[in-house]
mmCIF file of C-alpha atoms and ligand atoms in Angstrom:
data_model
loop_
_atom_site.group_PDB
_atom_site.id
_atom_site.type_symbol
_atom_site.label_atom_id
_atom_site.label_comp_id
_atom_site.label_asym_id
_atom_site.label_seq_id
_atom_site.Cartn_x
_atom_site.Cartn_y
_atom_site.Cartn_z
ATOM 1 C CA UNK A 1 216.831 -55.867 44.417
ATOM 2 C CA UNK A 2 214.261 -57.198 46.450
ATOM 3 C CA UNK A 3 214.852 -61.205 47.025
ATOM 4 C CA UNK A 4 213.342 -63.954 49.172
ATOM 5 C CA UNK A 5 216.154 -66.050 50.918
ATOM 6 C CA UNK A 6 216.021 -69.618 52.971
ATOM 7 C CA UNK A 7 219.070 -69.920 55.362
ATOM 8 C CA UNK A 8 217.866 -72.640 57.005
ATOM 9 C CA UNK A 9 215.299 -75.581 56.170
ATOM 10 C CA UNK A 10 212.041 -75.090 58.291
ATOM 11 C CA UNK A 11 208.528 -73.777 58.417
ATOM 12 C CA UNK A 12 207.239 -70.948 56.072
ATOM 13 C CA UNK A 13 208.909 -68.369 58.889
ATOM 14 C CA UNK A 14 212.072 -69.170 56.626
ATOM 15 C CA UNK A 15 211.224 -68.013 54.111
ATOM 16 C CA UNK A 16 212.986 -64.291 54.569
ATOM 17 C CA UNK A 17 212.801 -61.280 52.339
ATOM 18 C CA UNK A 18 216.463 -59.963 51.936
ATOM 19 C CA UNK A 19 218.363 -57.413 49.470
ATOM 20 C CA UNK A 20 220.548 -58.420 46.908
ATOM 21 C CA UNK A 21 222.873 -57.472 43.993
ATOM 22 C CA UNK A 22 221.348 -57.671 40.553
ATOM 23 C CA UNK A 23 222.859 -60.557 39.048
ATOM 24 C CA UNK A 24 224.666 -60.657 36.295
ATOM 25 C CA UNK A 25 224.370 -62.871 33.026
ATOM 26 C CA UNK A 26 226.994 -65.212 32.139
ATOM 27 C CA UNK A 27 227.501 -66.933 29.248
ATOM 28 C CA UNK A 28 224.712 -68.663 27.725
ATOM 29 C CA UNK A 29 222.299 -66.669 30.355
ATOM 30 C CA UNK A 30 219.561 -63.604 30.349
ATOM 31 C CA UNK A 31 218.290 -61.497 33.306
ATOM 32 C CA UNK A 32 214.644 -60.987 33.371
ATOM 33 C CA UNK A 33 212.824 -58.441 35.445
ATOM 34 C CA UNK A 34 210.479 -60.181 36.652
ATOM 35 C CA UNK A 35 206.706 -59.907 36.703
ATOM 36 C CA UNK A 36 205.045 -62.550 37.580
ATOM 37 C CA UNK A 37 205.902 -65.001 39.917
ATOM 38 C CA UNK A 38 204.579 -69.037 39.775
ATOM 39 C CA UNK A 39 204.405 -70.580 42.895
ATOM 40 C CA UNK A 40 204.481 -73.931 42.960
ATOM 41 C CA UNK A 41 204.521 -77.146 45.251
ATOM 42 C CA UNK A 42 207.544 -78.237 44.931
ATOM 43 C CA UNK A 43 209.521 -75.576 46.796
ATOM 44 C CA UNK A 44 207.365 -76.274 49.993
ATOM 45 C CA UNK A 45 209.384 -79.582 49.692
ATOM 46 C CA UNK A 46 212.676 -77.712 49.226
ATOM 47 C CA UNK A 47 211.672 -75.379 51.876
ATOM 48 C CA UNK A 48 210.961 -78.125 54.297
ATOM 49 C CA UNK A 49 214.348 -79.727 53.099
ATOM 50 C CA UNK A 50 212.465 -83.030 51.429
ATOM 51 C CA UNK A 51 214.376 -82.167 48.323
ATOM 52 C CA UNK A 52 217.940 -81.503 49.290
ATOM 53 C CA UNK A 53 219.537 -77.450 47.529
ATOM 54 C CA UNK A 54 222.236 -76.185 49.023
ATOM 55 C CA UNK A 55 221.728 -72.982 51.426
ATOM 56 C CA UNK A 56 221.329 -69.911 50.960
ATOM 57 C CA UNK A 57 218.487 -70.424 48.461
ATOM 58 C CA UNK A 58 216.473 -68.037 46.804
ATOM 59 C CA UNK A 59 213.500 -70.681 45.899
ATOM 60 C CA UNK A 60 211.093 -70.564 42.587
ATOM 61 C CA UNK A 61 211.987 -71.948 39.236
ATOM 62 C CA UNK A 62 208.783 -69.964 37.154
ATOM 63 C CA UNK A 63 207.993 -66.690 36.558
ATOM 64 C CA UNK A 64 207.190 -64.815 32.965
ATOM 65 C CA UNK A 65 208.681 -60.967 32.762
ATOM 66 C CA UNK A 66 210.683 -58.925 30.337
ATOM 67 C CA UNK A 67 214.409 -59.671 29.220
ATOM 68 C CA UNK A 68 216.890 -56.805 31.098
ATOM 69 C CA UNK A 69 220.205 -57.951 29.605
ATOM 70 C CA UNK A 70 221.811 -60.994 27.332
ATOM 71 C CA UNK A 71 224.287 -62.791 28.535
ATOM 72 C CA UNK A 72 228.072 -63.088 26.080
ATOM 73 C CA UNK A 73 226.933 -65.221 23.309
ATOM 74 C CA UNK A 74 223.286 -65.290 23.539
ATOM 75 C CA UNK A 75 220.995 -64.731 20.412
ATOM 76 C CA UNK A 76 217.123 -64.848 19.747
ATOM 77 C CA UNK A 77 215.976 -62.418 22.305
ATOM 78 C CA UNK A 78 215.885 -58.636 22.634
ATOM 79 C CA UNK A 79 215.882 -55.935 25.456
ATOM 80 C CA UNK A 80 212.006 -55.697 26.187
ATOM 81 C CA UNK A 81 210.965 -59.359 25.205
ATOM 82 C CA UNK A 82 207.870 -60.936 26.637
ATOM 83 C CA UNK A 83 209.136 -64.075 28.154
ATOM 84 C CA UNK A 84 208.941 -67.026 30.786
ATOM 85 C CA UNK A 85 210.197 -69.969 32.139
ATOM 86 C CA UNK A 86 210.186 -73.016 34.202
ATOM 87 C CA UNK A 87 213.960 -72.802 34.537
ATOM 88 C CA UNK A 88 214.478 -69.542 36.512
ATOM 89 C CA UNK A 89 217.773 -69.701 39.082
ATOM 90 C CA UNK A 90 215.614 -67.867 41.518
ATOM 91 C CA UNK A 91 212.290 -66.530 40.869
ATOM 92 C CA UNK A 92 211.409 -65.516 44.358
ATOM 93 C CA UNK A 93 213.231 -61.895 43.408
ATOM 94 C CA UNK A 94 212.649 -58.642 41.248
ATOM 95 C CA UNK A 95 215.087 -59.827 38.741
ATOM 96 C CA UNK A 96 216.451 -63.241 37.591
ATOM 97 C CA UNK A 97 218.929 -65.335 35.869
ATOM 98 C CA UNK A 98 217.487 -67.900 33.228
ATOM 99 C CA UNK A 99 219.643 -70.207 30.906
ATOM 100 C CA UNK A 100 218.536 -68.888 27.419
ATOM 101 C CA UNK A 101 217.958 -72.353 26.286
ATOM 102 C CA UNK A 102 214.985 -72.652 28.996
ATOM 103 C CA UNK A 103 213.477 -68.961 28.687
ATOM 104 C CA UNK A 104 210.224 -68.591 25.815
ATOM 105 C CA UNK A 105 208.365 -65.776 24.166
ATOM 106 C CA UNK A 106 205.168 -65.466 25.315
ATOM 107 C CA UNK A 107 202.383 -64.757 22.797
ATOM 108 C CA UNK A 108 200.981 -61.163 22.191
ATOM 109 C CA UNK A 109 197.781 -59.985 24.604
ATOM 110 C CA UNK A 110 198.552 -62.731 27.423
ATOM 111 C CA UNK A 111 199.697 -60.787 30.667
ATOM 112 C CA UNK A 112 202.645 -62.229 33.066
ATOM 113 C CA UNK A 113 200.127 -63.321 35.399
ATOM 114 C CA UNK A 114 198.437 -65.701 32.763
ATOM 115 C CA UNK A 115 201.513 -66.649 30.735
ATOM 116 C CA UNK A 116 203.332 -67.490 34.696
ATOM 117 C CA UNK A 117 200.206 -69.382 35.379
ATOM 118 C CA UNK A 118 200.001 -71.241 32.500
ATOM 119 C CA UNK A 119 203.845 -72.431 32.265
ATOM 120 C CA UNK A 120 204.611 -74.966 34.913
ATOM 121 C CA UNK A 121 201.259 -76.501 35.642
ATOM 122 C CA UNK A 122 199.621 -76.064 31.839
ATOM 123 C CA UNK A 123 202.810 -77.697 30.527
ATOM 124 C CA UNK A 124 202.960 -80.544 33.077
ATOM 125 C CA UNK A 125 199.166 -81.033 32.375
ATOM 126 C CA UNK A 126 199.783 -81.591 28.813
ATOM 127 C CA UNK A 127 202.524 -83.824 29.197
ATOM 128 C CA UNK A 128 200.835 -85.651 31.599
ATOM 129 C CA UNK A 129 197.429 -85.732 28.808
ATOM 130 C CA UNK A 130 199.746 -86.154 25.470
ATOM 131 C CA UNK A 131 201.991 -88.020 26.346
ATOM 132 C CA UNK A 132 202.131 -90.111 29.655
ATOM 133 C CA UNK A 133 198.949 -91.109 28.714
ATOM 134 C CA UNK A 134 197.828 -89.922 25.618
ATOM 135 C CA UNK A 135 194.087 -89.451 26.013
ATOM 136 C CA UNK A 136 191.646 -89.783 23.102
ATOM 137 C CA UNK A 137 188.241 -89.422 22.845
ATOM 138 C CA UNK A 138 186.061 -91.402 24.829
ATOM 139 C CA UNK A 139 188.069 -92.446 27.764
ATOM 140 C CA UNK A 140 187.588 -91.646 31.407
ATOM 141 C CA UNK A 141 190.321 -90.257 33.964
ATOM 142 C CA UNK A 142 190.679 -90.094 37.407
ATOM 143 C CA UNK A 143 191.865 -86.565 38.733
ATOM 144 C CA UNK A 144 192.847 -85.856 42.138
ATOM 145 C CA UNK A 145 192.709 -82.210 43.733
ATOM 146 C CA UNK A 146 190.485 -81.384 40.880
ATOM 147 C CA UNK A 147 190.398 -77.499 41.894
ATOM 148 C CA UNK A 148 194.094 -77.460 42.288
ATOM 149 C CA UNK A 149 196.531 -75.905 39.866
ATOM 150 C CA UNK A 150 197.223 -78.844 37.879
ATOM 151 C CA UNK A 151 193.789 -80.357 38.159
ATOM 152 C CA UNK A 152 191.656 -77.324 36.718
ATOM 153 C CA UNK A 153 194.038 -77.618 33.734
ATOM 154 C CA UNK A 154 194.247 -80.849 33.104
ATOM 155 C CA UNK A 155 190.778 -81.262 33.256
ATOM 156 C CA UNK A 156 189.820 -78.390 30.850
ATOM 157 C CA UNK A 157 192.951 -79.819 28.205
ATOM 158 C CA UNK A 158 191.340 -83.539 29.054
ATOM 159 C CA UNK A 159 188.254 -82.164 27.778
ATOM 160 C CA UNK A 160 189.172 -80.826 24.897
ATOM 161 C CA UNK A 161 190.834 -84.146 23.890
ATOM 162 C CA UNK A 162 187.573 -85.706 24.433
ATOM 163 C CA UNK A 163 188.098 -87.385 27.576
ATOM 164 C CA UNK A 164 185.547 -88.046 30.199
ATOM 165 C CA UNK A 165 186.726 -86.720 33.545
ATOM 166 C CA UNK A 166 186.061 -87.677 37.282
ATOM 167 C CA UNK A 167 187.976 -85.523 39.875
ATOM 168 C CA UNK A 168 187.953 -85.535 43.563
ATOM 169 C CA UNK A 169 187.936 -82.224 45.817
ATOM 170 C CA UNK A 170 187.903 -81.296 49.380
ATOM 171 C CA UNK A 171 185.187 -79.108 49.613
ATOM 172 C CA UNK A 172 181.882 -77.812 47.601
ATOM 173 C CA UNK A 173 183.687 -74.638 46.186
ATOM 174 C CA UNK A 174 185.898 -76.778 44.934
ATOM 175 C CA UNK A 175 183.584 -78.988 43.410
ATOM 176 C CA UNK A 176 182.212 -75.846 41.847
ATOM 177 C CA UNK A 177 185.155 -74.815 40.383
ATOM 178 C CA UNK A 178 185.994 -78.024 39.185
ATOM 179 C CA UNK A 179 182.829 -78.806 37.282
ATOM 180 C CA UNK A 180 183.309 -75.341 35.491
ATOM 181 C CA UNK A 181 186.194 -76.611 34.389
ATOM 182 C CA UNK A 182 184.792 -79.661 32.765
ATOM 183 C CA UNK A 183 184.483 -82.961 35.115
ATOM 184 C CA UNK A 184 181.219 -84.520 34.637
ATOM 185 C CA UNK A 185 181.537 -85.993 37.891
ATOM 186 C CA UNK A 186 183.110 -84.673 41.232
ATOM 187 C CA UNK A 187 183.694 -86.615 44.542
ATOM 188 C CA UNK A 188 183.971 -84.624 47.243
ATOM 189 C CA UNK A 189 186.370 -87.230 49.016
ATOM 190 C CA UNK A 190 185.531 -86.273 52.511
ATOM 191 C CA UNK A 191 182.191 -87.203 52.231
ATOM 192 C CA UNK A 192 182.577 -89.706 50.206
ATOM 193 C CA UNK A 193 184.669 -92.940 49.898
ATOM 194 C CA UNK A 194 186.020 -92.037 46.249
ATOM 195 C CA UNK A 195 186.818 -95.744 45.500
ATOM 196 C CA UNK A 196 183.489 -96.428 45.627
ATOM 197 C CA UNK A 197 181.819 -93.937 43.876
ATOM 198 C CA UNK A 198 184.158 -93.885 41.099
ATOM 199 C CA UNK A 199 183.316 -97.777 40.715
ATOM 200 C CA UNK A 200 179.538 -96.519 40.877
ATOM 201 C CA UNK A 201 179.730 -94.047 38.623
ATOM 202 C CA UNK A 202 181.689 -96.654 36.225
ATOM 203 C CA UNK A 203 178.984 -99.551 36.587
ATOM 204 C CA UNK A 204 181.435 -101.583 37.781
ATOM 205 C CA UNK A 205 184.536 -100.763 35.593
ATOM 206 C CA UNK A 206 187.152 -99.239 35.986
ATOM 207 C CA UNK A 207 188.841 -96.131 34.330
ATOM 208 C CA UNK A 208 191.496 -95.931 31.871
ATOM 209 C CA UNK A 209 193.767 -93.700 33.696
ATOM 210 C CA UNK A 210 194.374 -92.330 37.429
ATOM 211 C CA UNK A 211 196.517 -89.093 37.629
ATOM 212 C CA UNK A 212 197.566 -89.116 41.094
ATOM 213 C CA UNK A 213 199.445 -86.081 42.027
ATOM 214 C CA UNK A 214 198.298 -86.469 46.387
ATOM 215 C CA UNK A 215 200.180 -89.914 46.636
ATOM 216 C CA UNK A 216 200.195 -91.657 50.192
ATOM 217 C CA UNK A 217 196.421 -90.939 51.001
ATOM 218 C CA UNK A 218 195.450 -91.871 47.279
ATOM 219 C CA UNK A 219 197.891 -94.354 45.397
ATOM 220 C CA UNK A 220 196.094 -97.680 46.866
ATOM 221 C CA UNK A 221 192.947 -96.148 45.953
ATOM 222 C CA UNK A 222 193.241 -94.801 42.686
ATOM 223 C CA UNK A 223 195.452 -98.637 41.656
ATOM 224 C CA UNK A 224 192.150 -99.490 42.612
ATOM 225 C CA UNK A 225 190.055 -98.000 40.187
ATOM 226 C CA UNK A 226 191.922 -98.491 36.865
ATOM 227 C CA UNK A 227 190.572 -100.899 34.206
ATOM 228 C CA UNK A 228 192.815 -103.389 33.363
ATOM 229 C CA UNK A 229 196.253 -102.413 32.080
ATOM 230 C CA UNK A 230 195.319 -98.988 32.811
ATOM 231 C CA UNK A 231 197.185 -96.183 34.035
ATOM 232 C CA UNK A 232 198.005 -94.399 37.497
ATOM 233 C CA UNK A 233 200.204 -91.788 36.426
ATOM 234 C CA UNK A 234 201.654 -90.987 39.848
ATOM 235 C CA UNK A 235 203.097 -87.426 39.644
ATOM 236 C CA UNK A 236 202.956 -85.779 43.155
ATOM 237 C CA UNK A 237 203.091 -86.361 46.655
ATOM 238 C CA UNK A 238 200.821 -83.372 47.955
ATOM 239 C CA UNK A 239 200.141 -85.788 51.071
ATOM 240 C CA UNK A 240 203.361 -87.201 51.784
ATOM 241 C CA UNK A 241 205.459 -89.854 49.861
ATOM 242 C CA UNK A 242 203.371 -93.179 48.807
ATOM 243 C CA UNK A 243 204.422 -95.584 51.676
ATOM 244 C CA UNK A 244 206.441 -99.308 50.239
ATOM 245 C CA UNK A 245 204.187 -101.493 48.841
ATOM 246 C CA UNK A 246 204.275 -104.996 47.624
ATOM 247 C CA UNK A 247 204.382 -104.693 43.925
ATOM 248 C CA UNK A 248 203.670 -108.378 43.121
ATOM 249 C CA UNK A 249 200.433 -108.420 45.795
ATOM 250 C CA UNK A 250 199.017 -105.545 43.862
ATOM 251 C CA UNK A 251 199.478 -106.205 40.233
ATOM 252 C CA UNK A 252 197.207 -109.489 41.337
ATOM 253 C CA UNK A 253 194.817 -106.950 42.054
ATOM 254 C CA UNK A 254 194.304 -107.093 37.953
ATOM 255 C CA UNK A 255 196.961 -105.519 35.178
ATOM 256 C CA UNK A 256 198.376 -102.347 36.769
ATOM 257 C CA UNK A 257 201.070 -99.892 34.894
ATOM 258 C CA UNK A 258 202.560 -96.987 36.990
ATOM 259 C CA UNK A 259 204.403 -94.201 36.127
ATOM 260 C CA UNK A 260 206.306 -91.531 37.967
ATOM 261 C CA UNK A 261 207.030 -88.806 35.430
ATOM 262 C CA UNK A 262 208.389 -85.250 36.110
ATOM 263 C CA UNK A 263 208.091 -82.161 33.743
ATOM 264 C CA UNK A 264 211.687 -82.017 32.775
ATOM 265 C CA UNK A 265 211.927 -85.503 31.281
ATOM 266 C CA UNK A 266 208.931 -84.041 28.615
ATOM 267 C CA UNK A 267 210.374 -80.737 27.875
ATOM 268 C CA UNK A 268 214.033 -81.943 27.505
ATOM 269 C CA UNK A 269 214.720 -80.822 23.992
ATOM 270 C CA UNK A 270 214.281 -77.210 22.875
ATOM 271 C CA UNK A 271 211.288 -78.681 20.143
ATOM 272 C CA UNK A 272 209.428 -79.937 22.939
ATOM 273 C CA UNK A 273 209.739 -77.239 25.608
ATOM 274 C CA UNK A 274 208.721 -74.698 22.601
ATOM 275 C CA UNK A 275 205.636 -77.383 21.335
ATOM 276 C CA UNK A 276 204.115 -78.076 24.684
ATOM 277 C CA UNK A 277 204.606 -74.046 25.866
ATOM 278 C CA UNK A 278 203.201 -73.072 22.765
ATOM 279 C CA UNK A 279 200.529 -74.969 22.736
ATOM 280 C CA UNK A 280 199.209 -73.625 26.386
ATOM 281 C CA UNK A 281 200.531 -70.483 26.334
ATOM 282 C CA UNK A 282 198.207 -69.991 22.904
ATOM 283 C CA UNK A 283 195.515 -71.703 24.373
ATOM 284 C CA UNK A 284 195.652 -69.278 27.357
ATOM 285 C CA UNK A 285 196.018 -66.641 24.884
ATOM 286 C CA UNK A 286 193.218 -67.184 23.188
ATOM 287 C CA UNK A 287 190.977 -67.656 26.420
ATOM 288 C CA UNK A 288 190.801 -71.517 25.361
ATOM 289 C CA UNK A 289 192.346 -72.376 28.696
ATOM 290 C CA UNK A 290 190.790 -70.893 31.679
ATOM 291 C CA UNK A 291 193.169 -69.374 34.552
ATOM 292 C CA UNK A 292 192.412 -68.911 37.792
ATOM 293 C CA UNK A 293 194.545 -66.028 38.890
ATOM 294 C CA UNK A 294 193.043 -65.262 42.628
ATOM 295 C CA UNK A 295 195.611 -66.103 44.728
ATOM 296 C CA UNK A 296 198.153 -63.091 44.070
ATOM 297 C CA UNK A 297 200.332 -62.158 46.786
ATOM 298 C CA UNK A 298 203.319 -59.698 47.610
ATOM 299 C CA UNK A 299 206.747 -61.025 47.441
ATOM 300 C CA UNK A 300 207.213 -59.939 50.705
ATOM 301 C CA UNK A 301 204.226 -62.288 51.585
ATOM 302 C CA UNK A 302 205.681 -65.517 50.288
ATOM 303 C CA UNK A 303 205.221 -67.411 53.316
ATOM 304 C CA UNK A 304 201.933 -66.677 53.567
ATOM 305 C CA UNK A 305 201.397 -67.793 50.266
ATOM 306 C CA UNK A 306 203.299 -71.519 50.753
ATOM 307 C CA UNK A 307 201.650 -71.785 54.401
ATOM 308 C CA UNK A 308 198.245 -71.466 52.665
ATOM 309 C CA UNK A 309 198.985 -73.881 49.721
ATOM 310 C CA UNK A 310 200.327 -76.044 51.927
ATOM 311 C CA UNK A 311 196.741 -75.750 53.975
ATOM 312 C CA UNK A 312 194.429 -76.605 50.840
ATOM 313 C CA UNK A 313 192.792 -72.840 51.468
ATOM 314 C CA UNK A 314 194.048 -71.914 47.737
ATOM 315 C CA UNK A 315 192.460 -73.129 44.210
ATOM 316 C CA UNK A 316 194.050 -72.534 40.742
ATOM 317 C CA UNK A 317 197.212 -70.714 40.601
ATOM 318 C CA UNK A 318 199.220 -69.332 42.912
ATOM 319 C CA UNK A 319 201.275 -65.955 42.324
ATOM 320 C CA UNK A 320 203.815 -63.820 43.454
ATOM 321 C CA UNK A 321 204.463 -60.270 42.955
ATOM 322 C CA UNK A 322 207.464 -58.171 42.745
HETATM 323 P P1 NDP B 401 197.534 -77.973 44.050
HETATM 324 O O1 NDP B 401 196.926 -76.663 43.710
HETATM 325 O O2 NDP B 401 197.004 -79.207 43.410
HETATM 326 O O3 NDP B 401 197.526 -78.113 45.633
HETATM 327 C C1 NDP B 401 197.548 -79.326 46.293
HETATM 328 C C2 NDP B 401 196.123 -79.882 46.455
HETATM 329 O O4 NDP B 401 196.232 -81.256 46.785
HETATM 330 C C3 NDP B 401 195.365 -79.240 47.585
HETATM 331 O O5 NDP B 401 194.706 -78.044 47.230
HETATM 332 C C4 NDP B 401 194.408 -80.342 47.976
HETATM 333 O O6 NDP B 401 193.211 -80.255 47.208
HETATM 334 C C5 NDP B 401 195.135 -81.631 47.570
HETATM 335 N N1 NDP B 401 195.565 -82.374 48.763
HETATM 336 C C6 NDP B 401 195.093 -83.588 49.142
HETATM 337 N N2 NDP B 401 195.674 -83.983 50.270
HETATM 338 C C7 NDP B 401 196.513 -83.004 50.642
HETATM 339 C C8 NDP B 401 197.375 -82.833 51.769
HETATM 340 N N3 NDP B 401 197.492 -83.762 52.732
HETATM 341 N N4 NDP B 401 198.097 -81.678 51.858
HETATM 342 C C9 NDP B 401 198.026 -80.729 50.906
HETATM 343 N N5 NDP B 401 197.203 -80.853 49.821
HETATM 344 C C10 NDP B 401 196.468 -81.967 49.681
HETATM 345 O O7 NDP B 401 199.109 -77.891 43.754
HETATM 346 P P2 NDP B 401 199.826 -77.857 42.336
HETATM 347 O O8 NDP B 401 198.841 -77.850 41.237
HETATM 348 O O9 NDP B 401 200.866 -76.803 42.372
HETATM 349 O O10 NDP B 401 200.606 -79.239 42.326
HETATM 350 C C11 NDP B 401 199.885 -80.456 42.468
HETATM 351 C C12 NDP B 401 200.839 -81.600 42.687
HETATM 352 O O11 NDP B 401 201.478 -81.909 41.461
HETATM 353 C C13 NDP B 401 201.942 -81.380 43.718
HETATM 354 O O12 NDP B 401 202.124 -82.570 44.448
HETATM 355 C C14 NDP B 401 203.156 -81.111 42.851
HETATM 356 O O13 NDP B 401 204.361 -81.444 43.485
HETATM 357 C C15 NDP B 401 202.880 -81.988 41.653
HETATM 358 N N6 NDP B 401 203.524 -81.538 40.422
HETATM 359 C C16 NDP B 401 204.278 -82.443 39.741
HETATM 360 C C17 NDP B 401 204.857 -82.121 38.562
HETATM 361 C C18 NDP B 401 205.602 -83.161 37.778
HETATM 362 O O14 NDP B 401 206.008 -82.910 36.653
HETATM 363 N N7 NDP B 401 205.758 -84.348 38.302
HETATM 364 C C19 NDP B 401 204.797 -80.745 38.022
HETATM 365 C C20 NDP B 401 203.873 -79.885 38.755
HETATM 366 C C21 NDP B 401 203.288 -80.282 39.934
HETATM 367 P P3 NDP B 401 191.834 -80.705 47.929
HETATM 368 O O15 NDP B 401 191.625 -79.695 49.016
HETATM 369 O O16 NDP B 401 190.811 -80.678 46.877
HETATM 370 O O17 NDP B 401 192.150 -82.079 48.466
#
């Protein structure tokens, strides 16, 4: 099979397109052929070698397919399911091994590309809108990279809980995309000082919750613009790691409560992994939850795809191809 291999950390010239066995599925596992691949953030990290795996790697963790073979012991799935996961040992390849545990059905009518789409970011936008901070009608939320994968989903699930949401962008497609999606208000932050106009478009007040996904060009900022004992939910680092700051200093700043969640601390039991992927992946389903699906490329074109994400040319989701 067709596979995409890092031997060394590096630039997205690493990121090689090799041939390798089929794999085979032990105990407790299932191969998928795979269909649709996720791209997503966090391997430009392990790519670059910010997060530490051991080498050779074949990167990716989501993708949505069709089950090849069970593993000794497995039950609950069949030869031709419609499945996918955030837990794939590998999805940069034709085929993969997933732990059963971590691999869902996806709904009837939703195609890989949607139900790979919807997975990793729908899921961590839920969390982050559920449960981090539950949001409830009437409040107001801060989201950076409002075009981006996460933000165009969290915005559209934000407004359907009611929530009043302000996002920033880079640019004005961006802005355009994200206002389909719901924000009342976009800041196109290199215009604008987005401090400032979020305190503007507040009268003076702050919002009830920041989710902060760019970190070290936003976090001071977006402390900044919380009511008090409101939220920055701090959840990515899309601009580098937020630099040490002095926690006392800014909590005088007015009540402050951060949070640095991850995705696998909210789906850690079966019950919620099925709850919050059944919840998007029916939403998606049942065109409730809008995907943006432009960015599709080859597998063979992988770094292509990470150099772009990593240059803020991309919106929505990001996919690979088998
Ligand atoms: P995005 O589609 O949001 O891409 C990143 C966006 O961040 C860019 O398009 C850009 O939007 C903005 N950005 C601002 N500054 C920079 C910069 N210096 N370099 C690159 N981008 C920048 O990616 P995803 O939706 O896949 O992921 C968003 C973030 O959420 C990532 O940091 C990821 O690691 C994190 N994440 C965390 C999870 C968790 O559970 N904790 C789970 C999933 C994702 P613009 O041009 O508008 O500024």
């Amino acid at each position: 099979m067709k596979a995409i291999q890092i031997h060394e950390t590096g630039g997205p010239e690493v990121l090689t397109l090799v041939d390798l066995p089929i794999p085979e599925p032990g105990p407790g596992q299932i191969l998928i052929r795979v269909e649709a691949i996720g791209l997503n953030f966090i391997e430009v990290y392990f790519r670059k070698g910010v997060y530490k795996a051991s080498l050779p790697l074949t990167p990716g963790s989501e993708a949505a397919g069709t089950v090849e073979e069970l593993g000794p012991g497995v039950t609950g799935f069949v030869a031709g399911d419609s499945v996918a996961s955030v837990s794939v040992l590998g999805s940069y390849a034709e085929y993969a091994l997933v732990p059963a545990t971590q691999l869902v059905k996806t709904p009837e009518g939703l195609c890989p590309e949607h139900a790979a789409a919807a997975m990793l970011q729908g899921m961590t936008a839920h969390y982050l809108s559920h449960s981090t901070f539950p949001l409830k009608a009437g409040d107001t939320a801060l989201v950076h990279a409002g075009a981006g994968g996460v933000g165009l989903l969290l915005t559209q699930i934000a407004v359907r809980l009611g929530a009043r949401v302000i996002t920033t962008v880079s640019t004005a497609a961006k802005a355009e995309l994200s206002r389909e999606a719901g924000a009342s208000d976009v800041i196109l932050y290199t215009e604008q000082d987005f401090e400032a106009e979020v305190k503007r478009i507040m009268g003076g007040k702050g919002v009830d919750v920041v989710y902060d996904s760019v970190g070290k060009t936003t976090f001071e900022g977006s402390l900044n613009c919380l009511r008090p004992r409101g939220m920055v939910a701090l959840f990515g680092a899309s601009s580098g790691p937020v630099p040490p700051f002095d926690l006392i200093q800014l909590a005088g700043k007015g009540s402050l409560f951060v949070t640095r969640p991850t995705l696998w601390h909210y789906i850690a039991t079966r019950a919620e992994l099925e709850g919050r992927a059944g919840d998007v992946l029916g939403w998606a389903a049942k065109g409730e939850l809008k995907l943006r699906t432009e960015h599709i490329y080859l597998l063979a074109d992988a770094a292509q795809a990470q150099s772009d994400l990593e240059a803020r040319k991309t919106t929505g989701k990001i996919l690979l191809e088998p």
